[in-house]
mmCIF file of C-alpha atoms and ligand atoms in Angstrom:
data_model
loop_
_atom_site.group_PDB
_atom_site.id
_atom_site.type_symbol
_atom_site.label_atom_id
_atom_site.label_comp_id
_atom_site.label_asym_id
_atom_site.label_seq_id
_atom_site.Cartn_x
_atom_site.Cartn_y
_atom_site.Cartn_z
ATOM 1 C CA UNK I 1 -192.388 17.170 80.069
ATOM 2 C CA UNK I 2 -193.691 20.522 80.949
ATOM 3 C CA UNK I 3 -194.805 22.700 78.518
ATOM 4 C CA UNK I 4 -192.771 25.690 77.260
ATOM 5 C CA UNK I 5 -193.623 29.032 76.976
ATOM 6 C CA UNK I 6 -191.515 32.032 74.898
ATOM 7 C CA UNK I 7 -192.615 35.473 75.096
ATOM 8 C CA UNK I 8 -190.677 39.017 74.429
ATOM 9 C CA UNK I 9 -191.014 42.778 74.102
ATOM 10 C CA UNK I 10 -189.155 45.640 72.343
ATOM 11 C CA UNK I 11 -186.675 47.291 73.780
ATOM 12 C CA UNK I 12 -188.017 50.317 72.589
ATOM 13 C CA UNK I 13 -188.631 52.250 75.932
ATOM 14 C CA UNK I 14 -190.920 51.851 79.335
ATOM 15 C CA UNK I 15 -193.583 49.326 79.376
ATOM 16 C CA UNK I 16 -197.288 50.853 79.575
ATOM 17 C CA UNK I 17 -200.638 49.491 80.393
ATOM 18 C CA UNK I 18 -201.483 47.770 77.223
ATOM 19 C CA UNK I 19 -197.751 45.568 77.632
ATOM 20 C CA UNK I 20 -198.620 45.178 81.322
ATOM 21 C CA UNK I 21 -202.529 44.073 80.783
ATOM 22 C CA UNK I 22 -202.024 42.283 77.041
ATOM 23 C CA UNK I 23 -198.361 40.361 77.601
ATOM 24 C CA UNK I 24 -196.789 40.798 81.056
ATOM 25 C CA UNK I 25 -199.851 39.669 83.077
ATOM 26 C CA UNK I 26 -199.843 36.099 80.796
ATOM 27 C CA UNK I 27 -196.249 35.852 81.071
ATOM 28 C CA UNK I 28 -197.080 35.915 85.165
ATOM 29 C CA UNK I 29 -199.785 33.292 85.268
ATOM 30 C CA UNK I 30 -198.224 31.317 83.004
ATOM 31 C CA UNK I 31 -194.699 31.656 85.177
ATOM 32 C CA UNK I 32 -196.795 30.971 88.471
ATOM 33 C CA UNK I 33 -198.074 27.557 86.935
ATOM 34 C CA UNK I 34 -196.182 24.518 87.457
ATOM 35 C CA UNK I 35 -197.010 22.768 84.525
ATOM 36 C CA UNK I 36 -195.155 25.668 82.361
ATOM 37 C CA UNK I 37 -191.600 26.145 81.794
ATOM 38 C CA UNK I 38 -191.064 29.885 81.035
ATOM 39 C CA UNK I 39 -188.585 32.113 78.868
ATOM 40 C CA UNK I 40 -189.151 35.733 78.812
ATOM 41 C CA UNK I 41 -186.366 38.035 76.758
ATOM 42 C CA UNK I 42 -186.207 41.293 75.841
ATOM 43 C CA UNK I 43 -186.339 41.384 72.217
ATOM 44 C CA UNK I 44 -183.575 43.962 71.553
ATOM 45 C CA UNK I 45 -182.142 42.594 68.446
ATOM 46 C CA UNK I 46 -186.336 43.366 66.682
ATOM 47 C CA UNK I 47 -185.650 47.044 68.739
ATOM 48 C CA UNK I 48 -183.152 47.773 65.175
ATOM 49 C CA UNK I 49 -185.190 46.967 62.407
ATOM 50 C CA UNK I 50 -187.039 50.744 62.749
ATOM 51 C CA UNK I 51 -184.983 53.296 63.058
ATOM 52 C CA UNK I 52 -183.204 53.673 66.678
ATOM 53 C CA UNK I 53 -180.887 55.825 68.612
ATOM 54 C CA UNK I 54 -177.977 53.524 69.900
ATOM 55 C CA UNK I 55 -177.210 55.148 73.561
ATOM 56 C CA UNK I 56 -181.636 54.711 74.255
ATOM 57 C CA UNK I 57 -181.514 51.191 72.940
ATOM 58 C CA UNK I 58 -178.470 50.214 75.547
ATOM 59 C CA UNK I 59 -180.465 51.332 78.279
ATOM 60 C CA UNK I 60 -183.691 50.265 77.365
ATOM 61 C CA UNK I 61 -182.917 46.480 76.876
ATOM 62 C CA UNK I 62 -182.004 47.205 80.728
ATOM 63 C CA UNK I 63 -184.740 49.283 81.471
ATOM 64 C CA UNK I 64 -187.411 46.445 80.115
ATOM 65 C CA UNK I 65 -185.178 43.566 82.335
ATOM 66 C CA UNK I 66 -186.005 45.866 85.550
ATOM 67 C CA UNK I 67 -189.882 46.455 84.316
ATOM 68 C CA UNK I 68 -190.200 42.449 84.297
ATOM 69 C CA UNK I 69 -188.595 41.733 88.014
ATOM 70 C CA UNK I 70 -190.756 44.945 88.793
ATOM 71 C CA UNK I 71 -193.658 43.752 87.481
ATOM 72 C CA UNK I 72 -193.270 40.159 89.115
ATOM 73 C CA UNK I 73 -191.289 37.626 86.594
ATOM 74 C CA UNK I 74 -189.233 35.934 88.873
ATOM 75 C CA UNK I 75 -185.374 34.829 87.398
ATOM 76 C CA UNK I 76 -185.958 31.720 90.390
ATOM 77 C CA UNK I 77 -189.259 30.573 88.253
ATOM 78 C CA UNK I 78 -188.207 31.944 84.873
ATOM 79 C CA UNK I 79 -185.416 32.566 82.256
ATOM 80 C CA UNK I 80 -185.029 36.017 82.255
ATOM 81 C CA UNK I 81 -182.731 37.336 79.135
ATOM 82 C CA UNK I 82 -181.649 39.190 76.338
ATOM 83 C CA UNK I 83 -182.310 38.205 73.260
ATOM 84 C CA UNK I 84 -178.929 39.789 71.451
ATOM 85 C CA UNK I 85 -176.759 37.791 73.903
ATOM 86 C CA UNK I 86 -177.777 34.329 72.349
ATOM 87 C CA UNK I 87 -176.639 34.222 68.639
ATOM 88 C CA UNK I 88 -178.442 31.050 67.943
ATOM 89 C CA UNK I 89 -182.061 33.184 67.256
ATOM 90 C CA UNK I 90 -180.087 35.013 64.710
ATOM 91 C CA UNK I 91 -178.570 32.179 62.722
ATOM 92 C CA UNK I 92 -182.137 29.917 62.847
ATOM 93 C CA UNK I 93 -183.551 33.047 61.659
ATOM 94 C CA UNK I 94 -181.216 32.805 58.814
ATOM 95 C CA UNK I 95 -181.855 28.974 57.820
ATOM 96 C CA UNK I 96 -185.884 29.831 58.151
ATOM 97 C CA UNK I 97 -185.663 32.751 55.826
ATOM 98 C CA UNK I 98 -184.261 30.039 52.961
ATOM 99 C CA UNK I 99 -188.006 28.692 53.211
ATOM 100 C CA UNK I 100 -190.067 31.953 53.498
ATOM 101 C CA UNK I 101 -191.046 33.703 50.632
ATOM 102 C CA UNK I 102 -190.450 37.262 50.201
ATOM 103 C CA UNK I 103 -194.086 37.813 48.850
ATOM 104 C CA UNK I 104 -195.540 36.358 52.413
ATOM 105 C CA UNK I 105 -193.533 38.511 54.473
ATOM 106 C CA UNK I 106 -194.683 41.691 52.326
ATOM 107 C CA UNK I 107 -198.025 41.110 52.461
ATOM 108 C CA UNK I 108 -198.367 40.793 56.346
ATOM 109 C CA UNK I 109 -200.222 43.728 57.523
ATOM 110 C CA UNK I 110 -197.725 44.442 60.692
ATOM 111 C CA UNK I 111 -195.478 44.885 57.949
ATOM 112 C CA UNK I 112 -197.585 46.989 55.538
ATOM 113 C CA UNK I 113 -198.234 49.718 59.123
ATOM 114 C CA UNK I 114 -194.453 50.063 59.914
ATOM 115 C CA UNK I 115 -194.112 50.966 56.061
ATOM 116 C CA UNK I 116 -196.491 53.374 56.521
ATOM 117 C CA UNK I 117 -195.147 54.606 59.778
ATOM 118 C CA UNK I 118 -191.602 54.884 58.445
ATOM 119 C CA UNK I 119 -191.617 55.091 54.656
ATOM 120 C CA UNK I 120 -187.960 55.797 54.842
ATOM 121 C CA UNK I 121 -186.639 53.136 56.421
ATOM 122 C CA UNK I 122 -188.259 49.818 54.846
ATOM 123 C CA UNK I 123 -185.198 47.677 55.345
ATOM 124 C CA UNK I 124 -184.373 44.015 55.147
ATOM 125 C CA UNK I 125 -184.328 43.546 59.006
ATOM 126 C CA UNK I 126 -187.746 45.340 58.677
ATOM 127 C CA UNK I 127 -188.663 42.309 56.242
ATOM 128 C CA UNK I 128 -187.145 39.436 58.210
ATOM 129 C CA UNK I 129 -189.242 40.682 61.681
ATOM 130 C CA UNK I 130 -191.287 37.785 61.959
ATOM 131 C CA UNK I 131 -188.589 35.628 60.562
ATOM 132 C CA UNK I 132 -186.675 36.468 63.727
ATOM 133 C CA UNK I 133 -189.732 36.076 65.835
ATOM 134 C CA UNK I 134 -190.563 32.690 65.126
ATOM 135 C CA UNK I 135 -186.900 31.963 65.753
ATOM 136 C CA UNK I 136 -186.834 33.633 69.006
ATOM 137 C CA UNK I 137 -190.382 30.907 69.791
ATOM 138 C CA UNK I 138 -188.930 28.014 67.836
ATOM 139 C CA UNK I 139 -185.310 27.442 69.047
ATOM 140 C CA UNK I 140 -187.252 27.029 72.563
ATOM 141 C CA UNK I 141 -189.578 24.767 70.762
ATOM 142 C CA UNK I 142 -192.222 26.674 72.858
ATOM 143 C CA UNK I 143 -196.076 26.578 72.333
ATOM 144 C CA UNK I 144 -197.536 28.897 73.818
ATOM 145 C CA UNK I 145 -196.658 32.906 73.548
ATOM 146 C CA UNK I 146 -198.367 35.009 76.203
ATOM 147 C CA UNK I 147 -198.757 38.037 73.941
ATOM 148 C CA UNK I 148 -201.189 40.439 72.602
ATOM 149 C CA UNK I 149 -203.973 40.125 69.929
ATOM 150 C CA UNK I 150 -201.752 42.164 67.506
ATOM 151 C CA UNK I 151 -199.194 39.910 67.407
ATOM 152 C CA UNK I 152 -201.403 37.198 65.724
ATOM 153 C CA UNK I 153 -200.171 37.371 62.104
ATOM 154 C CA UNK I 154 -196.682 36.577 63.007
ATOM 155 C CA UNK I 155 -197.811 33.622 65.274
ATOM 156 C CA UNK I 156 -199.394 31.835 62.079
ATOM 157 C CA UNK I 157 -196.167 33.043 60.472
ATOM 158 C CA UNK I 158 -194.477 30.935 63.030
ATOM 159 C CA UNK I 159 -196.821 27.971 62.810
ATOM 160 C CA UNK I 160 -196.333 28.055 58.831
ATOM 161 C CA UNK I 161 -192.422 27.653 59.231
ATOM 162 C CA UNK I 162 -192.246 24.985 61.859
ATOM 163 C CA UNK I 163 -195.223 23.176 59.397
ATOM 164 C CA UNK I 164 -192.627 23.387 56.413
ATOM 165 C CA UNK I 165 -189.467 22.731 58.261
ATOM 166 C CA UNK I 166 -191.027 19.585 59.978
ATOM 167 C CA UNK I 167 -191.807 18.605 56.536
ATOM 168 C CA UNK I 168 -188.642 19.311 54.247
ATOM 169 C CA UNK I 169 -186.283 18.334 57.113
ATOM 170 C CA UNK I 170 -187.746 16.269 59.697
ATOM 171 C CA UNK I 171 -187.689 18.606 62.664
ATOM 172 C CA UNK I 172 -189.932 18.555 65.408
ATOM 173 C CA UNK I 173 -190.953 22.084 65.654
ATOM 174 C CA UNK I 174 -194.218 22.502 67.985
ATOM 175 C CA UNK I 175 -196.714 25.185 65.764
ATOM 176 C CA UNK I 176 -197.396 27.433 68.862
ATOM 177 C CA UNK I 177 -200.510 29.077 69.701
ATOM 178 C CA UNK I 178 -201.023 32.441 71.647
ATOM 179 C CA UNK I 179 -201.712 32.856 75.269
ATOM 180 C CA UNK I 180 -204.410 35.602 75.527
ATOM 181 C CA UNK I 181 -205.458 37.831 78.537
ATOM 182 C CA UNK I 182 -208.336 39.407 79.432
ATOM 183 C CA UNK I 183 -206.310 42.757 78.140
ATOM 184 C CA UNK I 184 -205.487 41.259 74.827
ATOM 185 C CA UNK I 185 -206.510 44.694 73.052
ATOM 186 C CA UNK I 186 -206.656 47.942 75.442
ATOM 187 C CA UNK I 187 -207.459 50.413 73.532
ATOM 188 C CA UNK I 188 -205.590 54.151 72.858
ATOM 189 C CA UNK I 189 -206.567 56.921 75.786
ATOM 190 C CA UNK I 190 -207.156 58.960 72.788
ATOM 191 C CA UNK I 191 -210.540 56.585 71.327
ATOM 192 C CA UNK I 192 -208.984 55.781 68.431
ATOM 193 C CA UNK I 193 -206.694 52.700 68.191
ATOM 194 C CA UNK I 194 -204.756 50.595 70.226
ATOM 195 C CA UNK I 195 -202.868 51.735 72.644
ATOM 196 C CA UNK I 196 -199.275 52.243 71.736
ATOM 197 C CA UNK I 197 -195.683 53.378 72.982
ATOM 198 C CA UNK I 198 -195.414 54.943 69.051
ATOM 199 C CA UNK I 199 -198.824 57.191 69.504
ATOM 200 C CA UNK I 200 -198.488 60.004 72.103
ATOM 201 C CA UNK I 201 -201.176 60.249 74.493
ATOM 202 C CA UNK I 202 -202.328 56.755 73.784
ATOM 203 C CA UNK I 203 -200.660 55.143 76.743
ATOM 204 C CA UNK I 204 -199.968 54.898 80.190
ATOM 205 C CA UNK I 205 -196.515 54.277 81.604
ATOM 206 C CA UNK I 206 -196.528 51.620 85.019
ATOM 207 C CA UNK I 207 -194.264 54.318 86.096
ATOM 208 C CA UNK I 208 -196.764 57.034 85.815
ATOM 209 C CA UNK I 209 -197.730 58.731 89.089
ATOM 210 C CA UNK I 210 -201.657 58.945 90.703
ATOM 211 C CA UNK I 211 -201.780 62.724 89.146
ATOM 212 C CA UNK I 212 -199.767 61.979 86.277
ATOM 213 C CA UNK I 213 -202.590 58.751 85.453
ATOM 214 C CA UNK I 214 -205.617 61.085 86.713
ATOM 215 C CA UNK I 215 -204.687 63.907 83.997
ATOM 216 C CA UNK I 216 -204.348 61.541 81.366
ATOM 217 C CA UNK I 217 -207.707 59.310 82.154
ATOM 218 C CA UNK I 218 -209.273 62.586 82.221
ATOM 219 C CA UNK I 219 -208.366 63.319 79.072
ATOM 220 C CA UNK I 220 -210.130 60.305 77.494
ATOM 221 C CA UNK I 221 -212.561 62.048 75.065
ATOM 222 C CA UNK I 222 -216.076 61.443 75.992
ATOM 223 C CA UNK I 223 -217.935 63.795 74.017
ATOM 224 C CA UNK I 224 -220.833 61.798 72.286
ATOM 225 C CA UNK I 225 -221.703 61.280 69.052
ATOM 226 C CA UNK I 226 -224.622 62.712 66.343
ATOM 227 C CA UNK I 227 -226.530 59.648 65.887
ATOM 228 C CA UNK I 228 -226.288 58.228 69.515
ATOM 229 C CA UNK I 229 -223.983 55.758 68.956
ATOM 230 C CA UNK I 230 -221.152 55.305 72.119
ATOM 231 C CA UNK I 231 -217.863 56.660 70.974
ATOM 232 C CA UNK I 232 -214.525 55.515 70.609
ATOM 233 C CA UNK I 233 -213.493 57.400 73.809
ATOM 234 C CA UNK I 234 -216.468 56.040 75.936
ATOM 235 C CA UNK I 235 -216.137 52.489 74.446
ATOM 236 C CA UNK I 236 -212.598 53.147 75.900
ATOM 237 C CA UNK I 237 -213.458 54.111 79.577
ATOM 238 C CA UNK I 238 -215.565 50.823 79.729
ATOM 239 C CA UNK I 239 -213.232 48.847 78.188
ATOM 240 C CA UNK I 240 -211.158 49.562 81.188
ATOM 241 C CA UNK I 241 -213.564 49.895 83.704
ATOM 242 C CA UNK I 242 -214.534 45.971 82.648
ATOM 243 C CA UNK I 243 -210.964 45.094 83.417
ATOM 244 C CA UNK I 244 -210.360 47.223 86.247
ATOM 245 C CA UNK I 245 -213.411 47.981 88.223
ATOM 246 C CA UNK I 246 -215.410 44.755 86.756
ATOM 247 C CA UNK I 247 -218.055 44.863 89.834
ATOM 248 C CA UNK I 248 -219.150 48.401 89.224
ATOM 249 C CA UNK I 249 -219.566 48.635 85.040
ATOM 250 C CA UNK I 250 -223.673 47.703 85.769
ATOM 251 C CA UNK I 251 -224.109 50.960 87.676
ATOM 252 C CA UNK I 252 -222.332 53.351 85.205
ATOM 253 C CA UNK I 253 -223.526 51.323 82.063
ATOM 254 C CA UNK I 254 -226.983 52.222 83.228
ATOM 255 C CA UNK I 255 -226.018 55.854 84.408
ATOM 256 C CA UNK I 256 -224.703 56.350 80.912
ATOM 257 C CA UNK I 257 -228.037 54.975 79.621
ATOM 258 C CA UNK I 258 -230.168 57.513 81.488
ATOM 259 C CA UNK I 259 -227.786 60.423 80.290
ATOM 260 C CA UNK I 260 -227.198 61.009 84.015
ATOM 261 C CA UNK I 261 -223.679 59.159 84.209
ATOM 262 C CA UNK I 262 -220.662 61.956 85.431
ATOM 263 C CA UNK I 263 -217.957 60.920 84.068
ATOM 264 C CA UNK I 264 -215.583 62.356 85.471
ATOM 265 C CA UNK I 265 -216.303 60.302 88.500
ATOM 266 C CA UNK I 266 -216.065 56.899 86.766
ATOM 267 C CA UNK I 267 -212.698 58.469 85.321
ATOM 268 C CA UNK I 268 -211.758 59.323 88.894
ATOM 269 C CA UNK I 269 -211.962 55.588 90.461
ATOM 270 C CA UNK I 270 -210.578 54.277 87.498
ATOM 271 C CA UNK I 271 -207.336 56.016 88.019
ATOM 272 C CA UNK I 272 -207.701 55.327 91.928
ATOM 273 C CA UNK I 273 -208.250 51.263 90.860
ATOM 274 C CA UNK I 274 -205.075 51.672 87.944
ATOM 275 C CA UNK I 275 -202.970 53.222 90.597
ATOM 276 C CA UNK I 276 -203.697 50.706 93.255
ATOM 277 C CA UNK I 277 -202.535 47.704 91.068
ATOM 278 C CA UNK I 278 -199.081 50.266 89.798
ATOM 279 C CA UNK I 279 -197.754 51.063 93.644
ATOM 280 C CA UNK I 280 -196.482 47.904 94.536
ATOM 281 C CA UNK I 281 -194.862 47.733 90.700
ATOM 282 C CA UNK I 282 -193.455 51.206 91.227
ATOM 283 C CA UNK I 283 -192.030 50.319 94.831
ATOM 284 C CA UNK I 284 -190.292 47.477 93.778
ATOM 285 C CA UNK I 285 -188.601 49.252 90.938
ATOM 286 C CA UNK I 286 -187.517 51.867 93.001
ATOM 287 C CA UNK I 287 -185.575 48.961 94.690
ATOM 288 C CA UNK I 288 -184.215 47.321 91.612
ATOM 289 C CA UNK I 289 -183.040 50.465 90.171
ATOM 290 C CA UNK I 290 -180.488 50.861 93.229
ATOM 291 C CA UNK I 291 -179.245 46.861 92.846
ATOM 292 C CA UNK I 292 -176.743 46.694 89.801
ATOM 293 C CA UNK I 293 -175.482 43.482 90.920
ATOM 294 C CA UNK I 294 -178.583 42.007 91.197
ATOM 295 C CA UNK I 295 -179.934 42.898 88.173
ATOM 296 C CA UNK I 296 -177.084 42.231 86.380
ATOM 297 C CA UNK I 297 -176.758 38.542 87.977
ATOM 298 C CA UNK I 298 -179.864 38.023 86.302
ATOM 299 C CA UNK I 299 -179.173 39.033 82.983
ATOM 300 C CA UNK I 300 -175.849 37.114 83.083
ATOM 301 C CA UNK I 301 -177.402 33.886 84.192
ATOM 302 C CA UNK I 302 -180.438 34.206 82.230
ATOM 303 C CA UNK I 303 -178.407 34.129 79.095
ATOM 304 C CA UNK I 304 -176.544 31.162 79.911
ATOM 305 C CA UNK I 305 -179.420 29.063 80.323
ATOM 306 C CA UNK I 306 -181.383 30.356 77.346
ATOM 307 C CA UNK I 307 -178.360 29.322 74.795
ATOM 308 C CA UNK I 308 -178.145 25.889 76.681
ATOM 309 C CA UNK I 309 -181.338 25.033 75.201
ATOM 310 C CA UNK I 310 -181.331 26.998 72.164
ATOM 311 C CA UNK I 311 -177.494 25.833 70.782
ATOM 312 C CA UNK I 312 -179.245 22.526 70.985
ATOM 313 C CA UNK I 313 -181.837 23.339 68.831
ATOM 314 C CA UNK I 314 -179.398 24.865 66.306
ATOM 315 C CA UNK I 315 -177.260 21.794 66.082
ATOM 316 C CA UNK I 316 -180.347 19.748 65.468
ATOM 317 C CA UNK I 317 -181.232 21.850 62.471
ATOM 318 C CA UNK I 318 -177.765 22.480 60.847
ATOM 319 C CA UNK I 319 -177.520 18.200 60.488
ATOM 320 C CA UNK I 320 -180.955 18.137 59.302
ATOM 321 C CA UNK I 321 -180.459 21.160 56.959
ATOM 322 C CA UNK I 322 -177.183 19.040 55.852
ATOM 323 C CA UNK I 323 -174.784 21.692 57.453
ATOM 324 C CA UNK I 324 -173.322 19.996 60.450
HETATM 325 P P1 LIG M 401 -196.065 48.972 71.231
HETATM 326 O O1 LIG M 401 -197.129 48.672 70.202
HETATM 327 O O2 LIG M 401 -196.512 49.902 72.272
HETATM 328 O O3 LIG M 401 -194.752 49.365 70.601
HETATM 329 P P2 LIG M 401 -194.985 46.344 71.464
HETATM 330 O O4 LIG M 401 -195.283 46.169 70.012
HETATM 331 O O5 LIG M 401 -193.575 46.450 71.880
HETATM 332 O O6 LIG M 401 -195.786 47.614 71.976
HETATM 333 O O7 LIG M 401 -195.725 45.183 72.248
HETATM 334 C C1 LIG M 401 -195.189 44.383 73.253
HETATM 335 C C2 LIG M 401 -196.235 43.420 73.765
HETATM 336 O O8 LIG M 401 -197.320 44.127 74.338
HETATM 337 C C3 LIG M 401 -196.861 42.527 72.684
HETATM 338 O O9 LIG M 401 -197.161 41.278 73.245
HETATM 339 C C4 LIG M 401 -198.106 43.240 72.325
HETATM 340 O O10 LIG M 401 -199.096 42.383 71.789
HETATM 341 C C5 LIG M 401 -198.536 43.796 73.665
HETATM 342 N N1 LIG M 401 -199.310 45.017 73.491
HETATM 343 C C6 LIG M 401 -198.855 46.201 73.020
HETATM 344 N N2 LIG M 401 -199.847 47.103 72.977
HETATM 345 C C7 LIG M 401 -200.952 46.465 73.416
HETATM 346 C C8 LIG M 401 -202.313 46.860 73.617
HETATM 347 N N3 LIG M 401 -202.688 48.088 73.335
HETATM 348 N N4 LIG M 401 -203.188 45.946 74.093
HETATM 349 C C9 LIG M 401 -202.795 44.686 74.396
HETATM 350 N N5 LIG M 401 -201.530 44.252 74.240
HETATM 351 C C10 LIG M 401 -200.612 45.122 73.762
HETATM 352 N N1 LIG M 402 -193.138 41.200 68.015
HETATM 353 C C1 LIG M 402 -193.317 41.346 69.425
HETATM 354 C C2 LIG M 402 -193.919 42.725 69.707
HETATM 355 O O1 LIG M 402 -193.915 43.619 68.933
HETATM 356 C C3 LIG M 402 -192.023 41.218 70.191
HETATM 357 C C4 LIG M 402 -191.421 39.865 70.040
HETATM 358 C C5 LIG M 402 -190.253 39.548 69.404
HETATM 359 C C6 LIG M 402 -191.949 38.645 70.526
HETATM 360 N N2 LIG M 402 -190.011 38.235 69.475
HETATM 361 C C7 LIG M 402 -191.011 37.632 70.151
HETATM 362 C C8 LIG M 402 -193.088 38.298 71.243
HETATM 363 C C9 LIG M 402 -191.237 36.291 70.457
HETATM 364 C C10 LIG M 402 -193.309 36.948 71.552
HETATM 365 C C11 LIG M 402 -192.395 35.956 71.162
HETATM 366 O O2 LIG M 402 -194.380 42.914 70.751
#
């Protein structure tokens, strides 16, 4: 049996580094390894529970679908969907929510920051997120999620229900465990933070051109601090050179030690090094964006085999639940 693997992102607009580095480049090794059986949606049903504009979110849970062929997922290697067209993550979500408790999902801090982001809008979907999630990783019965450090709390969410469901009813839920990068956390271009498609200026899109990624590693702050302590901003710029320009960090870590490092030159072959590994992305998108039937070929098929597995699951769990 090979082991499965469930992973998913927001339809909430273009992918950026910290997606690319902290999700998309797990979901790839893990794709590109035999022993793995992969399933990689766009999670455009989570898109609604904050507050959306209806003509973005149709194109973006397209838009992400062409970011992931872009970016290398493969529909011959992978299953390659949408979560909205398979029901079945919608109604488990609905049989898991009779054994969470209201209290746990409040208390999650993922839920306490989109309170804070959006005061206004603190709905029930809001509530149910990780209910969702861990039906999106459950009707798979996948154990491993390819996804960033942030999305911890809702993994032990996930492990919590399949622990209590395998108990009251007898399922065999796996309790899946997180597939971490090298990029789990890449921090905001700003210092402070993670970087984020809800912070402006934090991020970088993969469809962000050479200038377009100089002028915004430039503006990394790098201003130091009273005290001598690195700042946020410089911590940063090494965070990245680690992960992009790995054989060089000795030279500018001791540059920055004598006070003599310039750097706007480590900025400069940073962007040259983030660039290099976004061409062949942004090339291949180019392609995809002109070839409608292929791209919707894959979303069609992709579906089909996702709710093969996943009506199984479902039919499982109603005749345990004492439904079917
Ligand atoms: P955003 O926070 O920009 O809205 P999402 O919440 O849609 O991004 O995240 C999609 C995926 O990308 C998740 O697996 C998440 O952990 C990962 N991710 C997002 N931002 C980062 C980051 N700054 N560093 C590492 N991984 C990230
Ligand atoms: N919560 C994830 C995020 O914000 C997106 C997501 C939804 C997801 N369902 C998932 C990730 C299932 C992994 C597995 O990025």
């Amino acid at each position: 049996m090979k082991k499965r693997v469930l992973s998913g992102i927001r339809a909430t607009g273009r992918l950026h580094l910290g997606n690319y580095l902290g999700a998309v480049k797990g979901m790839l090794e893990l794709q590109n390894n035999s022993e793995y059986e992969t399933l990689y949606m766009v999670a455009d049903v989570h898109t609604i529970t904050t507050p959306f504009k209806v003509e973005e979110l149709r194109k973006n849970r397209r838009e992400v679908i062409i970011d992931y062929l872009a970016a290398g997922l493969d529909p011959k290697k992978s299953v390659i969907f949408q979560q909205a067209e398979v029901n079945e993550h919608m109604e488990l979500a609905f049989y898991f929510s009779s054994i969470t408790t209201i209290a746990r999902m409040q208390h999650l801090p993922t839920f306490k920051e989109k309170v804070r982001q959006y005061p206004k809008n603190t709905t029930m979907a809001l509530l149910n997120y990780p209910i969702l999630m861990a039906a999106d990783i459950l009707v798979y019965k996948a154990g491993f999620v390819p996804v960033g450090i942030d999305q911890e709390p809702h993994l032990e969410v996930t492990r919590e229900i399949a622990r209590k469901m395998n108990q009251l009813y007898g399922t065999d839920f796996p309790e899946p465990v997180r597939f971490a990068t090298k990029g789990e956390y890449i921090p905001s271009l700003k210092g402070e933070g993670k970087m984020s498609k809800s912070v402006e200026g934090s991020y970088i899109n993969l469809t962000d051109s050479l200038d377009e990624i100089r002028k915004k590693v430039r503006s990394i702050p790098t201003a130091t601090e009273s005290g001598g302590e690195m700042s946020l901003g410089i911590k940063a710029l090494f965070t990245f050179a680690e992960l992009y320009i790995s054989s060089e960090v000795e030279k500018y870590k001791n540059e920055y030690e004598k006070g003599t490092l310039q750097f706007i030159t480590l900025k400069d072959a940073l962007t040259e090094a983030i660039y290099k590994e976004l061409e062949p992305l942004q090339k291949k998108r180019k392609q995809l964006e002109s070839d409608k039937v292929y791209v919707d070929k894959v979303i069609k098929e992709g579906a089909g085999k996702a709710r093969a597995i996943a009506s199984q699951t479902v039919r499982e769990v109603r005749q345990k639940m004492g439904l079917g």
